[in-house]
PDB file of C-alpha atoms in Angstrom:
ATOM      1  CA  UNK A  22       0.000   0.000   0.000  1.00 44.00           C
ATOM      2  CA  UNK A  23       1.540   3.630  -0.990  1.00 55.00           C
ATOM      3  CA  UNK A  24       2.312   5.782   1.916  1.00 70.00           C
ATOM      4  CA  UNK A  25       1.730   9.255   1.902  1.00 90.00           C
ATOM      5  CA  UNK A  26       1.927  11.900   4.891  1.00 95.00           C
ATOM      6  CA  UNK A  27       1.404  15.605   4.646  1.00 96.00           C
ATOM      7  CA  UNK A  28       1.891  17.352   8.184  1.00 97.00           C
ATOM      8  CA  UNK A  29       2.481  20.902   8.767  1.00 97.00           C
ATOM      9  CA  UNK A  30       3.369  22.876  12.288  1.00 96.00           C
ATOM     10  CA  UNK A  31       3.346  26.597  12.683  1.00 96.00           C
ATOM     11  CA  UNK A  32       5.052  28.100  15.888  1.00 93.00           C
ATOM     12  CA  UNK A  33       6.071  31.278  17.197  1.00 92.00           C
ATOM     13  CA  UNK A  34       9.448  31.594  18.793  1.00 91.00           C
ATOM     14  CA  UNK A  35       8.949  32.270  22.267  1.00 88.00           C
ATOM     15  CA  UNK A  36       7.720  29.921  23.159  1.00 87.00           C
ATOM     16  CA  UNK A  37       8.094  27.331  20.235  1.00 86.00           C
ATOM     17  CA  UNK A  38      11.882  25.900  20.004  1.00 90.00           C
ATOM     18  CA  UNK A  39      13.329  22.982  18.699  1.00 92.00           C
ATOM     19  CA  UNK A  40      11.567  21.183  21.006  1.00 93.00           C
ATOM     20  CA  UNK A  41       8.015  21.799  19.502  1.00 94.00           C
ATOM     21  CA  UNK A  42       9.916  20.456  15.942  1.00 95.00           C
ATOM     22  CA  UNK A  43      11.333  17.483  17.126  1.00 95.00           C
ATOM     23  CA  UNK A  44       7.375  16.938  19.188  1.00 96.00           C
ATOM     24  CA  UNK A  45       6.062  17.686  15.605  1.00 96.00           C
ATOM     25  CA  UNK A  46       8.598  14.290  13.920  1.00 96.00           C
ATOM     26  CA  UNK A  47       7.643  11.777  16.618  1.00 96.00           C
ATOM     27  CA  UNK A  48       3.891  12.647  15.399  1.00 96.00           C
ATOM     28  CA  UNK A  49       4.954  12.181  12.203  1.00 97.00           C
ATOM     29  CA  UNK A  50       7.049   8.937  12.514  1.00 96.00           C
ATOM     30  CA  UNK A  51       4.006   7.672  14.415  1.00 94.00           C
ATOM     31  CA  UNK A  52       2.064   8.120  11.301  1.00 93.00           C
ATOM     32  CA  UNK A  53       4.598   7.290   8.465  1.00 93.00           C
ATOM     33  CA  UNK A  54       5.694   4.038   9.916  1.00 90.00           C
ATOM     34  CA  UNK A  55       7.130   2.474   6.963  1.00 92.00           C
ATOM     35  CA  UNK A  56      10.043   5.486   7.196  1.00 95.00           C
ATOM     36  CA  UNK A  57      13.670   3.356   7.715  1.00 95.00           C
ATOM     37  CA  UNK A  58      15.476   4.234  11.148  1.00 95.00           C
ATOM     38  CA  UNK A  59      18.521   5.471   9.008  1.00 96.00           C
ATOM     39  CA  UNK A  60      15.804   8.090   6.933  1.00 97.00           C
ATOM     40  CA  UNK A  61      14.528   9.219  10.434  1.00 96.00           C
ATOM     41  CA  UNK A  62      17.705   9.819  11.968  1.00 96.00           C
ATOM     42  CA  UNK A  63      19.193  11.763   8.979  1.00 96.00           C
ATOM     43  CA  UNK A  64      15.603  13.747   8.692  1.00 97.00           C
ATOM     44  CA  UNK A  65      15.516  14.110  12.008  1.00 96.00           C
ATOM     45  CA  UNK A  66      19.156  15.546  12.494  1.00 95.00           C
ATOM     46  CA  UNK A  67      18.842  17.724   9.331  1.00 95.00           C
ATOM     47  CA  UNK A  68      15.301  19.048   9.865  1.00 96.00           C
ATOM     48  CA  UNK A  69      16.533  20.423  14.365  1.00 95.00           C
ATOM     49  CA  UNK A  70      20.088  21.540  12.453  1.00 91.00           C
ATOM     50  CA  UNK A  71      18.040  23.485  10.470  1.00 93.00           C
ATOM     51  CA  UNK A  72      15.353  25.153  13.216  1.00 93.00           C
ATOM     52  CA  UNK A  73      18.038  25.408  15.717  1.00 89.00           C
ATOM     53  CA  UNK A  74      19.820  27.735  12.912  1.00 86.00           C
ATOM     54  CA  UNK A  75      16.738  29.371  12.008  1.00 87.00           C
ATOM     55  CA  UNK A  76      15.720  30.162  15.179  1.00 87.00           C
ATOM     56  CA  UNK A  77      19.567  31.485  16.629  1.00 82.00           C
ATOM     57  CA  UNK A  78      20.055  33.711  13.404  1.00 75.00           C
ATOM     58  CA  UNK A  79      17.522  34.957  11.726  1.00 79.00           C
ATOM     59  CA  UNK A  80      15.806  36.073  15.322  1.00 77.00           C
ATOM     60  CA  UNK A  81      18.398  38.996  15.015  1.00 74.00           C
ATOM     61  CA  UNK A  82      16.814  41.329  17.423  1.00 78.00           C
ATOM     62  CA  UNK A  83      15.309  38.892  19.819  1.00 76.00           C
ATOM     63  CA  UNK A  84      12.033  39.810  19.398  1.00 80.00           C
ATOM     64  CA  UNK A  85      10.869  36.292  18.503  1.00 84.00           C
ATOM     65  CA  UNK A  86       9.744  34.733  14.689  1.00 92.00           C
ATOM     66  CA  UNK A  87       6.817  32.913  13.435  1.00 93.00           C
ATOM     67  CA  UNK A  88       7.840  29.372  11.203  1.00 95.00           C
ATOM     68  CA  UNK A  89       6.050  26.811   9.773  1.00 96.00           C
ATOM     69  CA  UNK A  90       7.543  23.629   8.876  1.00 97.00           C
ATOM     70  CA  UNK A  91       5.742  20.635   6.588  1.00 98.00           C
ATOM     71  CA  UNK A  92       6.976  17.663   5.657  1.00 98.00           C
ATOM     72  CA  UNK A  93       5.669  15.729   3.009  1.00 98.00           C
ATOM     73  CA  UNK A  94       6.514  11.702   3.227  1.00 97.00           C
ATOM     74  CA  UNK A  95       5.785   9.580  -0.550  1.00 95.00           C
ATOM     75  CA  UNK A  96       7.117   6.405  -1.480  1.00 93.00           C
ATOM     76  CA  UNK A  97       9.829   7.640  -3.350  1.00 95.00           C
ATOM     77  CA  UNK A  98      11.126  10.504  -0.572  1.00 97.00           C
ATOM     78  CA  UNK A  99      10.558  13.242   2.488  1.00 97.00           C
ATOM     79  CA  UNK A 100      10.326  16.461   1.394  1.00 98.00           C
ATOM     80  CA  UNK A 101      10.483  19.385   4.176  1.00 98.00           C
ATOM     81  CA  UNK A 102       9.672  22.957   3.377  1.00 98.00           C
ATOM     82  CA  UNK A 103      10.344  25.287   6.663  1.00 96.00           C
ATOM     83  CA  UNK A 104       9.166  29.371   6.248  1.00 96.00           C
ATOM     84  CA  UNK A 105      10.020  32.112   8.658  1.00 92.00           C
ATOM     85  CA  UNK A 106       9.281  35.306   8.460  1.00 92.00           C
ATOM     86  CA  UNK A 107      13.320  35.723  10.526  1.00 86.00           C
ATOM     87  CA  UNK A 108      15.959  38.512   8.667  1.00 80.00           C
ATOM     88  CA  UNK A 109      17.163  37.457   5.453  1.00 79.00           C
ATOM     89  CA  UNK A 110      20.529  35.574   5.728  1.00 70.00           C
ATOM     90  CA  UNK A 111      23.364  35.573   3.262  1.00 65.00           C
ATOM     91  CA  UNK A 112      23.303  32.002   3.034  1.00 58.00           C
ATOM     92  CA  UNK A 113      25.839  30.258   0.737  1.00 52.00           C
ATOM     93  CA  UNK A 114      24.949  26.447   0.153  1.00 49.00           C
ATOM     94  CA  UNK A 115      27.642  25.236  -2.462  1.00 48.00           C
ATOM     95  CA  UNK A 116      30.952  24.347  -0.718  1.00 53.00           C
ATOM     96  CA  UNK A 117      29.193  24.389   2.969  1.00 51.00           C
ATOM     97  CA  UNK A 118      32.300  22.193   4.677  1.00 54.00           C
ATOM     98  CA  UNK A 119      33.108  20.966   8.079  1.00 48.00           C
ATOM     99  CA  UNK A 120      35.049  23.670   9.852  1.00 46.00           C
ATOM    100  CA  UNK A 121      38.548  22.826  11.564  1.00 52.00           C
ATOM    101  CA  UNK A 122      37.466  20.074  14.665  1.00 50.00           C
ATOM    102  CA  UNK A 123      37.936  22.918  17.337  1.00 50.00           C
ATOM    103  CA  UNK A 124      35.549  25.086  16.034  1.00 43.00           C
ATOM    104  CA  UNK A 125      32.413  25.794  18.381  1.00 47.00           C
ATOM    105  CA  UNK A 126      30.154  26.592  15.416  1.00 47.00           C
ATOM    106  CA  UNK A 127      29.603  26.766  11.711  1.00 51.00           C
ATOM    107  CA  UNK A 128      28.761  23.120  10.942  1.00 57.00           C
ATOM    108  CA  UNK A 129      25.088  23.471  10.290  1.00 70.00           C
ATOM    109  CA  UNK A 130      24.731  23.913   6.881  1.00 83.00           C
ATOM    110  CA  UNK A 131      27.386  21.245   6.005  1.00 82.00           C
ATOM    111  CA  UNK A 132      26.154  18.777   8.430  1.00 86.00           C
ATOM    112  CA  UNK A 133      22.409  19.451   7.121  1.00 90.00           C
ATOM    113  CA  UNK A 134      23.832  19.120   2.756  1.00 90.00           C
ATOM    114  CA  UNK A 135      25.288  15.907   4.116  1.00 89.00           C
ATOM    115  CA  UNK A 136      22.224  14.198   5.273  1.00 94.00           C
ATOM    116  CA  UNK A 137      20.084  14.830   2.584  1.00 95.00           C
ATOM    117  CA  UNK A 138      19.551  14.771  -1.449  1.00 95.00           C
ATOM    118  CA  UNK A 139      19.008  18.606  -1.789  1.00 94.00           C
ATOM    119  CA  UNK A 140      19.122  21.771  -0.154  1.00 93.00           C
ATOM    120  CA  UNK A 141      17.631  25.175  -1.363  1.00 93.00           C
ATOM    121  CA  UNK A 142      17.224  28.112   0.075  1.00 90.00           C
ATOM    122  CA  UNK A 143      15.477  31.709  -1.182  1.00 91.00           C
ATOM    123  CA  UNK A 144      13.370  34.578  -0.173  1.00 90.00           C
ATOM    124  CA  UNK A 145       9.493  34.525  -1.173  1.00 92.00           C
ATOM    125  CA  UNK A 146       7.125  37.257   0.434  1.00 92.00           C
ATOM    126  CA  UNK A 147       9.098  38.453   2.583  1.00 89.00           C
ATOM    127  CA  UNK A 148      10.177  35.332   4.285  1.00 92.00           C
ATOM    128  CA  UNK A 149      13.046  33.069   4.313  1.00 91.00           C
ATOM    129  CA  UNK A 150      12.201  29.604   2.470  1.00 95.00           C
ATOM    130  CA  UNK A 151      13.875  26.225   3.017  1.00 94.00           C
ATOM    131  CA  UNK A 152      13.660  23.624   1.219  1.00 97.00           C
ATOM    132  CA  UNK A 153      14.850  19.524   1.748  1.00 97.00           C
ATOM    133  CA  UNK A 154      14.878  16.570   0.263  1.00 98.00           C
ATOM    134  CA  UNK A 155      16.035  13.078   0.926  1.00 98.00           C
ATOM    135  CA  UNK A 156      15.351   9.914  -1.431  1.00 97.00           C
ATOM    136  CA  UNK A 157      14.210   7.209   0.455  1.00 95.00           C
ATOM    137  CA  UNK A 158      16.443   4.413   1.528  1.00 87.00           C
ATOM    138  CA  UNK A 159      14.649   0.947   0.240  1.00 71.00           C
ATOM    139  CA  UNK A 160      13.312  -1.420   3.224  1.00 64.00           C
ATOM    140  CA  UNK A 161      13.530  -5.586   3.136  1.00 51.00           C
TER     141      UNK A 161
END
């Protein structure tokens, strides 16, 4: 039987944080149970990467942002689309490595390109737009 699983979440940060995302997979995984363990883990690691950046630096002054993340699960892949309405970032996808191993930051977006198939990211009314992608690995 096809599986298919559209969910959607919409927070406002305070008091949403990662917390309310990673609430939002284990409803999800409930749901898509076919997913593989190594698909949830690298979803699931890419997807709080991504919030935990989202919500750190495009919250510039503080005063808290409004996001939505959906995920979209088919037979063929997961597909996760996260909007905020945060400051635009110069964000710079192509070449995103691992810094040196005692550096406290800057592996987000080179931990995130790792995990899955494709990575976009642009501006569309006035809000910063996300956009994964990770084929699905084949279960026995």
């Amino acid at each position: 039987m096809p599986e298919s699983v559209s969910r959607t979440v919409r927070l406002t940060t305070p008091p949403g944080d990662v917390n309310t995302v990673h609430d939002f997979l284990v409803d999800v995984w409930h749901e898509a149970s076919t997913v593989s363990e190594i698909d949830r883990m690298s979803i699931e690691t890419a997807l709080i990467e991504l919030a935990a950046n989202v919500m750190q630096h495009a919250d510039s002054d503080g005063a808290g942002l409004a996001c939505e993340f959906a995920i979209v699960i088919d037979d063929e892949a997961i597909a996760i689309t996260v909007r905020d309405t945060g400051e635009p970032g110069e964000i710079q996808l192509v070449g995103a490595e691992m810094p040196e191993l005692d550096a406290e930051s800057g592996r987000g977006l080179a931990l995130i390109t790792a995990l899955v198939d494709d990575v976009a990211y642009s501006q569309e009314d006035g809000n910063n737009v996300w956009r994964l992608r990770r084929s699905r690995v084949a279960t026995a």
